[in-house]
Every structure is written in structure tokens, then in C-alpha cells.
PDB file of C-alpha atoms in Angstrom:
ATOM      1  CA  MET A   1     -20.218 152.371 175.309  1.00 55.00           C
ATOM      2  CA  ARG A   2     -17.781 149.487 174.144  1.00 59.00           C
ATOM      3  CA  LYS A   3     -14.700 151.156 172.298  1.00 59.00           C
ATOM      4  CA  LYS A   4     -12.924 149.341 169.802  1.00 58.00           C
ATOM      5  CA  ILE A   5      -9.178 150.034 168.908  1.00 55.00           C
ATOM      6  CA  ILE A   6      -8.200 148.766 165.342  1.00 53.00           C
ATOM      7  CA  PHE A   7      -4.552 148.236 164.862  1.00 50.00           C
ATOM      8  CA  LEU A   8      -3.237 148.576 161.249  1.00 48.00           C
ATOM      9  CA  LEU A   9      -0.071 146.788 160.811  1.00 47.00           C
ATOM     10  CA  ASN A  10       1.794 147.524 157.621  1.00 49.00           C
ATOM     11  CA  PHE A  11       4.031 144.809 155.992  1.00 47.00           C
ATOM     12  CA  ALA A  12       5.889 144.371 153.299  1.00 49.00           C
ATOM     13  CA  LEU A  13       4.606 141.894 150.496  1.00 55.00           C
ATOM     14  CA  PHE A  14       5.687 138.782 150.757  1.00 55.00           C
ATOM     15  CA  SER A  15       5.365 135.903 148.329  1.00 57.00           C
ATOM     16  CA  ILE A  16       6.295 132.406 149.596  1.00 58.00           C
ATOM     17  CA  CYS A  17       5.836 129.674 146.986  1.00 58.00           C
ATOM     18  CA  SER A  18       7.670 126.291 145.934  1.00 62.00           C
ATOM     19  CA  GLY A  19      10.246 127.205 148.590  1.00 73.00           C
ATOM     20  CA  GLN A  20      11.491 130.617 147.149  1.00 80.00           C
ATOM     21  CA  MET A  21      10.580 133.924 149.032  1.00 81.00           C
ATOM     22  CA  GLY A  22       9.859 137.309 147.283  1.00 79.00           C
ATOM     23  CA  ILE A  23      10.062 140.408 149.291  1.00 83.00           C
ATOM     24  CA  ASN A  24       7.909 142.886 147.108  1.00 85.00           C
ATOM     25  CA  THR A  25       7.365 140.860 144.617  1.00 84.00           C
ATOM     26  CA  VAL A  26       5.082 137.989 143.927  1.00 80.00           C
ATOM     27  CA  SER A  27       7.221 135.846 141.604  1.00 83.00           C
ATOM     28  CA  PRO A  28      10.271 135.313 143.112  1.00 83.00           C
ATOM     29  CA  GLN A  29      12.986 134.268 140.591  1.00 84.00           C
ATOM     30  CA  LYS A  30      15.650 132.829 143.373  1.00 84.00           C
ATOM     31  CA  THR A  31      15.675 131.076 146.881  1.00 79.00           C
ATOM     32  CA  LEU A  32      15.525 135.002 148.110  1.00 82.00           C
ATOM     33  CA  HIS A  33      14.354 137.655 145.864  1.00 85.00           C
ATOM     34  CA  VAL A  34      14.265 141.177 146.879  1.00 84.00           C
ATOM     35  CA  HIS A  35      12.666 143.434 144.738  1.00 86.00           C
ATOM     36  CA  GLY A  36      13.849 146.970 145.839  1.00 86.00           C
ATOM     37  CA  GLY A  37      16.832 148.152 148.003  1.00 86.00           C
ATOM     38  CA  LEU A  38      18.929 146.103 150.829  1.00 83.00           C
ATOM     39  CA  GLN A  39      20.486 147.490 153.110  1.00 88.00           C
ATOM     40  CA  ILE A  40      23.243 145.358 155.176  1.00 85.00           C
ATOM     41  CA  THR A  41      24.577 146.929 158.608  1.00 89.00           C
ATOM     42  CA  ASN A  42      27.218 144.457 159.466  1.00 89.00           C
ATOM     43  CA  GLU A  43      29.000 141.733 157.391  1.00 87.00           C
ATOM     44  CA  LEU A  44      28.389 139.877 154.585  1.00 86.00           C
ATOM     45  CA  ASN A  45      29.117 136.188 154.910  1.00 87.00           C
ATOM     46  CA  LEU A  46      29.480 133.765 151.894  1.00 82.00           C
ATOM     47  CA  GLY A  47      29.023 129.996 152.464  1.00 81.00           C
ATOM     48  CA  GLY A  48      28.789 128.305 155.462  1.00 82.00           C
ATOM     49  CA  ASN A  49      26.560 125.991 156.796  1.00 84.00           C
ATOM     50  CA  GLY A  50      24.396 124.918 159.798  1.00 78.00           C
ATOM     51  CA  THR A  51      27.132 125.333 162.089  1.00 86.00           C
ATOM     52  CA  SER A  52      29.269 127.998 160.449  1.00 84.00           C
ATOM     53  CA  ALA A  53      28.627 131.378 159.348  1.00 84.00           C
ATOM     54  CA  GLY A  54      30.575 131.730 156.514  1.00 84.00           C
ATOM     55  CA  ASN A  55      33.522 133.547 154.915  1.00 87.00           C
ATOM     56  CA  SER A  56      33.116 137.622 155.790  1.00 87.00           C
ATOM     57  CA  GLY A  57      36.143 138.210 153.700  1.00 84.00           C
ATOM     58  CA  ASN A  58      39.407 140.565 154.472  1.00 87.00           C
ATOM     59  CA  VAL A  59      39.763 144.194 154.144  1.00 84.00           C
ATOM     60  CA  GLY A  60      40.041 145.506 150.841  1.00 75.00           C
ATOM     61  CA  GLN A  61      38.398 142.253 148.838  1.00 82.00           C
ATOM     62  CA  ILE A  62      35.597 142.675 146.580  1.00 84.00           C
ATOM     63  CA  LEU A  63      32.980 140.554 145.831  1.00 83.00           C
ATOM     64  CA  LYS A  64      33.591 138.702 142.679  1.00 82.00           C
ATOM     65  CA  SER A  65      30.952 136.472 140.666  1.00 83.00           C
ATOM     66  CA  GLY A  66      31.673 132.650 140.166  1.00 80.00           C
ATOM     67  CA  GLY A  67      29.568 132.671 136.969  1.00 84.00           C
ATOM     68  CA  PRO A  68      26.197 130.981 136.849  1.00 87.00           C
ATOM     69  CA  GLY A  69      25.316 128.423 139.015  1.00 81.00           C
ATOM     70  CA  GLN A  70      28.271 129.050 140.950  1.00 85.00           C
ATOM     71  CA  PRO A  71      28.914 130.709 144.317  1.00 84.00           C
ATOM     72  CA  ALA A  72      30.137 134.293 144.437  1.00 85.00           C
ATOM     73  CA  ILE A  73      33.723 134.513 146.388  1.00 85.00           C
ATOM     74  CA  TRP A  74      35.736 137.164 148.271  1.00 83.00           C
ATOM     75  CA  GLY A  75      38.962 138.236 146.050  1.00 77.00           C
ATOM     76  CA  THR A  76      40.937 140.972 144.751  1.00 73.00           C
ATOM     77  CA  LEU A  77      40.546 143.178 141.751  1.00 66.00           C
ATOM     78  CA  ALA A  78      40.960 141.023 138.623  1.00 58.00           C
ATOM     79  CA  GLY A  79      44.648 141.842 137.542  1.00 57.00           C
ATOM     80  CA  THR A  80      45.646 143.927 140.261  1.00 61.00           C
ATOM     81  CA  PRO A  81      49.188 144.373 140.222  1.00 66.00           C
ATOM     82  CA  ASN A  82      52.029 144.583 142.961  1.00 69.00           C
ATOM     83  CA  ALA A  83      55.129 146.012 141.317  1.00 76.00           C
ATOM     84  CA  THR A  84      56.474 149.116 141.423  1.00 82.00           C
ATOM     85  CA  GLY A  85      55.453 151.734 138.688  1.00 82.00           C
ATOM     86  CA  THR A  86      52.966 153.197 136.211  1.00 84.00           C
ATOM     87  CA  VAL A  87      49.615 151.098 136.050  1.00 84.00           C
ATOM     88  CA  MET A  88      48.207 150.680 132.296  1.00 83.00           C
ATOM     89  CA  ILE A  89      45.411 148.688 130.924  1.00 81.00           C
ATOM     90  CA  VAL A  90      46.530 146.145 128.484  1.00 80.00           C
ATOM     91  CA  ASP A  91      43.496 143.855 126.842  1.00 80.00           C
ATOM     92  CA  GLY A  92      41.086 144.823 129.812  1.00 77.00           C
ATOM     93  CA  HIS A  93      43.748 144.206 132.396  1.00 78.00           C
ATOM     94  CA  TYR A  94      45.650 145.850 134.857  1.00 82.00           C
ATOM     95  CA  VAL A  95      49.318 145.672 134.279  1.00 86.00           C
ATOM     96  CA  VAL A  96      52.687 147.978 135.680  1.00 90.00           C
ATOM     97  CA  ALA A  97      54.230 149.361 132.930  1.00 92.00           C
ATOM     98  CA  GLN A  98      57.743 147.859 132.259  1.00 96.00           C
ATOM     99  CA  GLU A  99      60.026 150.742 133.311  1.00 97.00           C
ATOM    100  CA  ILE A 100      64.301 151.421 133.716  1.00 98.00           C
ATOM    101  CA  THR A 101      65.898 154.314 134.970  1.00 98.00           C
ATOM    102  CA  VAL A 102      69.717 154.876 135.682  1.00 98.00           C
ATOM    103  CA  ASN A 103      72.069 157.517 136.509  1.00 98.00           C
ATOM    104  CA  LEU A 104      75.380 157.488 135.175  1.00 98.00           C
ATOM    105  CA  SER A 105      77.388 156.489 138.570  1.00 98.00           C
ATOM    106  CA  SER A 106      80.929 158.129 137.435  1.00 98.00           C
ATOM    107  CA  ASP A 107      82.389 159.624 134.447  1.00 98.00           C
ATOM    108  CA  PHE A 108      82.686 157.484 131.249  1.00 98.00           C
ATOM    109  CA  ALA A 109      85.448 158.377 128.907  1.00 98.00           C
ATOM    110  CA  GLY A 110      84.720 157.095 125.354  1.00 96.00           C
ATOM    111  CA  PRO A 111      87.363 156.871 122.362  1.00 95.00           C
ATOM    112  CA  GLY A 112      87.194 158.614 119.492  1.00 93.00           C
ATOM    113  CA  ASN A 113      85.984 156.667 116.317  1.00 89.00           C
ATOM    114  CA  PRO A 114      86.340 158.347 112.958  1.00 85.00           C
ATOM    115  CA  GLY A 115      83.731 156.519 110.288  1.00 78.00           C
ATOM    116  CA  ALA A 116      82.836 153.849 112.555  1.00 74.00           C
ATOM    117  CA  THR A 117      79.610 151.756 112.006  1.00 80.00           C
ATOM    118  CA  LEU A 118      79.239 150.350 115.504  1.00 87.00           C
ATOM    119  CA  ALA A 119      78.310 153.166 118.592  1.00 94.00           C
ATOM    120  CA  ILE A 120      80.088 152.866 121.880  1.00 96.00           C
ATOM    121  CA  ASN A 121      78.480 151.058 124.667  1.00 98.00           C
ATOM    122  CA  ILE A 122      78.193 153.393 127.391  1.00 98.00           C
ATOM    123  CA  GLY A 123      79.508 152.124 130.671  1.00 98.00           C
ATOM    124  CA  ASN A 124      79.136 153.047 134.375  1.00 98.00           C
ATOM    125  CA  LEU A 125      75.295 153.201 134.044  1.00 98.00           C
ATOM    126  CA  THR A 126      75.041 151.457 137.311  1.00 98.00           C
ATOM    127  CA  GLU A 127      72.916 153.592 139.377  1.00 98.00           C
ATOM    128  CA  GLU A 128      69.778 151.989 138.766  1.00 97.00           C
ATOM    129  CA  LEU A 129      66.508 153.716 140.317  1.00 97.00           C
ATOM    130  CA  ILE A 130      63.993 151.384 139.057  1.00 96.00           C
ATOM    131  CA  ASP A 131      64.111 148.083 136.831  1.00 97.00           C
ATOM    132  CA  ASN A 132      60.644 146.559 137.797  1.00 95.00           C
ATOM    133  CA  GLU A 133      61.064 143.933 135.557  1.00 94.00           C
ATOM    134  CA  SER A 134      64.817 142.707 136.329  1.00 96.00           C
ATOM    135  CA  GLN A 135      65.715 143.076 132.765  1.00 97.00           C
ATOM    136  CA  TYR A 136      68.587 145.312 132.985  1.00 98.00           C
ATOM    137  CA  SER A 137      72.124 144.842 133.554  1.00 98.00           C
ATOM    138  CA  ALA A 138      75.303 146.990 133.229  1.00 98.00           C
ATOM    139  CA  ASN A 139      79.159 147.511 134.741  1.00 98.00           C
ATOM    140  CA  ASN A 140      81.950 149.879 134.072  1.00 97.00           C
ATOM    141  CA  THR A 141      82.016 149.321 130.232  1.00 97.00           C
ATOM    142  CA  SER A 142      78.651 148.163 128.965  1.00 98.00           C
ATOM    143  CA  ASN A 143      75.016 147.802 129.498  1.00 99.00           C
ATOM    144  CA  LEU A 144      72.258 145.626 128.083  1.00 98.00           C
ATOM    145  CA  PHE A 145      68.488 145.385 128.577  1.00 98.00           C
ATOM    146  CA  ARG A 146      65.383 143.910 127.224  1.00 98.00           C
ATOM    147  CA  VAL A 147      61.671 144.632 127.024  1.00 98.00           C
ATOM    148  CA  THR A 148      59.146 141.767 127.922  1.00 96.00           C
ATOM    149  CA  ASN A 149      56.447 142.501 125.678  1.00 95.00           C
ATOM    150  CA  ASP A 150      56.257 143.996 122.667  1.00 97.00           C
ATOM    151  CA  GLY A 151      55.119 147.323 122.421  1.00 96.00           C
ATOM    152  CA  VAL A 152      55.732 151.193 122.109  1.00 97.00           C
ATOM    153  CA  TYR A 153      58.082 152.725 124.716  1.00 98.00           C
ATOM    154  CA  LYS A 154      58.934 156.318 125.738  1.00 98.00           C
ATOM    155  CA  VAL A 155      62.859 157.132 125.531  1.00 98.00           C
ATOM    156  CA  MET A 156      64.504 159.693 127.699  1.00 98.00           C
ATOM    157  CA  MET A 157      68.203 160.485 127.503  1.00 98.00           C
ATOM    158  CA  ASN A 158      69.940 163.120 129.332  1.00 98.00           C
ATOM    159  CA  MET A 159      73.795 163.105 128.694  1.00 97.00           C
ATOM    160  CA  GLN A 160      76.287 166.038 129.687  1.00 97.00           C
ATOM    161  CA  ILE A 161      79.320 165.689 127.281  1.00 96.00           C
ATOM    162  CA  GLN A 162      82.769 167.067 127.241  1.00 95.00           C
ATOM    163  CA  THR A 163      84.645 166.725 123.857  1.00 94.00           C
ATOM    164  CA  THR A 164      86.543 168.330 120.862  1.00 92.00           C
ATOM    165  CA  ASN A 165      84.710 171.676 119.322  1.00 93.00           C
ATOM    166  CA  ASN A 166      82.840 171.206 115.859  1.00 92.00           C
ATOM    167  CA  THR A 167      82.633 167.246 116.071  1.00 93.00           C
ATOM    168  CA  GLN A 168      78.780 165.766 116.495  1.00 93.00           C
ATOM    169  CA  PRO A 169      78.349 163.493 119.238  1.00 95.00           C
ATOM    170  CA  VAL A 170      75.484 161.188 118.882  1.00 97.00           C
ATOM    171  CA  ILE A 171      73.466 159.235 121.744  1.00 98.00           C
ATOM    172  CA  GLY A 172      70.617 157.047 121.456  1.00 98.00           C
ATOM    173  CA  ILE A 173      69.394 153.251 121.982  1.00 98.00           C
ATOM    174  CA  TRP A 174      71.119 150.721 120.132  1.00 98.00           C
ATOM    175  CA  ASP A 175      69.480 147.054 118.675  1.00 98.00           C
ATOM    176  CA  ASN A 176      72.107 144.973 119.506  1.00 97.00           C
ATOM    177  CA  SER A 177      70.514 142.257 116.938  1.00 94.00           C
ATOM    178  CA  THR A 178      70.518 144.643 114.096  1.00 95.00           C
ATOM    179  CA  ASN A 179      73.502 146.793 115.047  1.00 95.00           C
ATOM    180  CA  LEU A 180      71.351 150.123 114.321  1.00 96.00           C
ATOM    181  CA  TRP A 181      70.262 152.912 116.084  1.00 97.00           C
ATOM    182  CA  VAL A 182      66.375 152.382 117.166  1.00 97.00           C
ATOM    183  CA  ALA A 183      66.507 156.406 118.480  1.00 97.00           C
ATOM    184  CA  ARG A 184      69.065 158.969 118.267  1.00 97.00           C
ATOM    185  CA  VAL A 185      69.949 162.375 118.894  1.00 97.00           C
ATOM    186  CA  ASN A 186      73.404 164.276 117.656  1.00 94.00           C
ATOM    187  CA  ASP A 187      74.207 168.085 117.071  1.00 93.00           C
ATOM    188  CA  LEU A 188      77.080 170.206 117.013  1.00 94.00           C
ATOM    189  CA  PHE A 189      79.363 170.291 119.628  1.00 94.00           C
ATOM    190  CA  THR A 190      80.547 174.208 120.166  1.00 92.00           C
ATOM    191  CA  ALA A 191      81.736 174.682 123.650  1.00 88.00           C
ATOM    192  CA  PRO A 192      83.007 178.332 124.816  1.00 84.00           C
ATOM    193  CA  THR A 193      85.987 176.877 126.076  1.00 78.00           C
ATOM    194  CA  ASN A 194      88.208 173.548 125.172  1.00 72.00           C
ATOM    195  CA  THR A 195      86.805 172.085 128.758  1.00 77.00           C
ATOM    196  CA  GLY A 196      83.001 173.298 128.177  1.00 88.00           C
ATOM    197  CA  LEU A 197      80.222 170.848 128.267  1.00 94.00           C
ATOM    198  CA  GLN A 198      77.195 170.531 126.140  1.00 95.00           C
ATOM    199  CA  THR A 199      74.056 168.575 127.171  1.00 96.00           C
ATOM    200  CA  TYR A 200      72.384 166.314 124.678  1.00 97.00           C
ATOM    201  CA  THR A 201      68.856 165.008 125.333  1.00 98.00           C
ATOM    202  CA  LEU A 202      66.801 162.627 123.405  1.00 98.00           C
ATOM    203  CA  LEU A 203      63.142 162.320 124.099  1.00 98.00           C
ATOM    204  CA  THR A 204      60.713 160.227 121.620  1.00 98.00           C
ATOM    205  CA  ALA A 205      58.771 157.047 121.725  1.00 98.00           C
ATOM    206  CA  VAL A 206      59.565 154.002 119.646  1.00 98.00           C
ATOM    207  CA  GLU A 207      58.554 150.355 118.786  1.00 98.00           C
ATOM    208  CA  MET A 208      60.914 147.574 120.715  1.00 98.00           C
ATOM    209  CA  PHE A 209      60.456 143.887 120.788  1.00 98.00           C
ATOM    210  CA  SER A 210      60.685 141.203 123.197  1.00 96.00           C
ATOM    211  CA  GLY A 211      63.647 138.753 122.556  1.00 94.00           C
ATOM    212  CA  ARG A 212      65.699 141.424 121.424  1.00 97.00           C
ATOM    213  CA  ASP A 213      68.927 142.761 123.235  1.00 98.00           C
ATOM    214  CA  TYR A 214      69.162 146.576 123.764  1.00 99.00           C
ATOM    215  CA  SER A 215      71.548 149.126 124.809  1.00 98.00           C
ATOM    216  CA  PHE A 216      72.482 152.907 125.633  1.00 99.00           C
ATOM    217  CA  ARG A 217      75.196 153.934 123.065  1.00 98.00           C
ATOM    218  CA  ALA A 218      77.242 156.967 122.063  1.00 98.00           C
ATOM    219  CA  ALA A 219      79.819 157.590 119.086  1.00 96.00           C
ATOM    220  CA  ASN A 220      82.165 160.850 118.291  1.00 96.00           C
ATOM    221  CA  THR A 221      84.816 160.893 116.125  1.00 94.00           C
ATOM    222  CA  SER A 222      86.837 162.581 118.838  1.00 94.00           C
ATOM    223  CA  GLY A 223      87.501 161.299 122.492  1.00 95.00           C
ATOM    224  CA  PHE A 224      84.378 162.064 124.688  1.00 96.00           C
ATOM    225  CA  THR A 225      83.733 162.102 128.408  1.00 97.00           C
ATOM    226  CA  ILE A 226      80.286 161.846 129.377  1.00 98.00           C
ATOM    227  CA  LYS A 227      79.444 163.600 133.308  1.00 97.00           C
ATOM    228  CA  ALA A 228      77.933 162.042 135.817  1.00 96.00           C
ATOM    229  CA  LEU A 229      77.587 164.960 137.951  1.00 94.00           C
ATOM    230  CA  SER A 230      76.921 168.799 137.143  1.00 90.00           C
ATOM    231  CA  SER A 231      78.809 170.721 139.803  1.00 83.00           C
ATOM    232  CA  GLY A 232      79.412 174.369 140.814  1.00 83.00           C
ATOM    233  CA  ALA A 233      79.793 176.674 143.420  1.00 85.00           C
ATOM    234  CA  THR A 234      76.483 176.079 144.896  1.00 90.00           C
ATOM    235  CA  GLY A 235      76.736 172.200 144.716  1.00 86.00           C
ATOM    236  CA  ALA A 236      76.509 168.999 142.445  1.00 86.00           C
ATOM    237  CA  GLY A 237      73.988 166.602 141.300  1.00 92.00           C
ATOM    238  CA  PRO A 238      73.381 163.791 138.766  1.00 93.00           C
ATOM    239  CA  VAL A 239      73.019 165.106 135.331  1.00 96.00           C
ATOM    240  CA  SER A 240      73.359 161.939 132.956  1.00 98.00           C
ATOM    241  CA  GLU A 241      70.350 159.694 132.908  1.00 98.00           C
ATOM    242  CA  VAL A 242      68.605 157.153 130.800  1.00 98.00           C
ATOM    243  CA  SER A 243      65.148 155.734 130.970  1.00 98.00           C
ATOM    244  CA  ILE A 244      62.636 153.630 129.305  1.00 98.00           C
ATOM    245  CA  ARG A 245      58.898 153.231 130.146  1.00 97.00           C
ATOM    246  CA  ARG A 246      56.065 150.894 128.150  1.00 97.00           C
ATOM    247  CA  LEU A 247      53.321 153.237 126.780  1.00 95.00           C
ATOM    248  CA  LYS A 248      51.456 150.565 125.031  1.00 92.00           C
TER     249      LYS A 248
END
């Protein structure tokens, strides 16, 4: 008796027409049309020719469309920023929010100025912690900064002050163009002794505009000293600091 052994081969559906190949489709739309999952267990090369395998890209790059009729390319995520700071999205693009944070490097003494219409520019704000767009400058008598984009900015100022009781020191951000406060805080100074200290804190968010000069300022009817360090028997640390950061 003759035995017949029949092997059944299971092939995926291929369709080749007009130079196009389809896998699991009878109507390929491109040179290679895969209708289903595609598994690649090694590098993916773009471009190349009969003598070159093409470009496999670099670690961390992503595949980016070149648009209709154009080859895809390897690239980085659109708008990925390199600067230090907080990443935010503006108009669909990643940007690093402008940020300035500075500590008072040494005590700053300001004169009393009863009835003054201009606040005193705070000096010694020179210990920069971050200025990621290089828009801040300062020395022992003044400071100045600019914002690179119109927007809303988070403001933080913390100042430890020594002055005369029953006066009302004020600290804040000054618009040098209009000679007006942009943001400020004041309070009655009531330290228990003549050498006592009181801490003033400003936390707010305000609009600021590119093309203008701003500064951190203070004022009082009596002379005052802004302390750089808070100290005691157990040690000392920075206490007076200013900071702005773009929110939107």
C-alpha cells in the first residue's frame, strides 16, 4: 500500500501588483503595505541604497515624519529645551520658564525717606542661584532684571528687616519704566526691642512685559537694614531672597 503524506503549509496572504507588496491585504497602497502588527527585533534604518544600510539613528532619538511624499527622519522631540528650569508648554511647544532666584549676599542698609515717591533699589542681591536667561544684573547698590516674554510671573520675596518700631516698611517689584510698584507688601513694624527683626514676605503672581526694566526695591520712613542671614546659637542660614518664575 502506498502512503501519501500531505504537508499543509500556512502562508500569510501576499499580494504583489504593480511593484507593490501587500501582507494580509489584496490591495496594497504603498510599496510595502502591512495589514497587521509589525515586529522589529533589531535596528531600523532610514535611507540608504544598494551599498549602504542607511541611518539607524542615535540613542534617544525619535522617528519624525517628513510630511507627504517625504522620507521620515530621526530627530529629537520638537522643542525639547536644554536650559535649566521648569518646563512648560506654550503654543504647543515645550519651553523652559524664565526663572530668577537670588539671595542677599550681605546686609543691605537703606536710608529713611519720609514722603518719598521712589522706592530704594536693594543692593547686595548678588548671590545668584538661577538666572536661566541671563536677564539679571546686580551690585552692592542696585539690581535690575528683564523678562523675555510678556506673561504672568510668580513672585516671591522674603526679607528680614530691622528698623524703627511703628513704621511701615514696604518691599516689592518696581517697574523702572513707569516708576510704580508692580507688586508689593507692607506691614506695621512692631519688634519687641530696638534691635528686633521682622520678616516680610510677598507671594503673588503678576503680569510683566518684555522691553521693560524691573527691580527689587524697598522703602521706609526710617532707616532700615535688610539682613542676609538669620543666626542663632544653633547656626545661621540665608533668609532674604527674591525670585520670579514665568507661569504662562
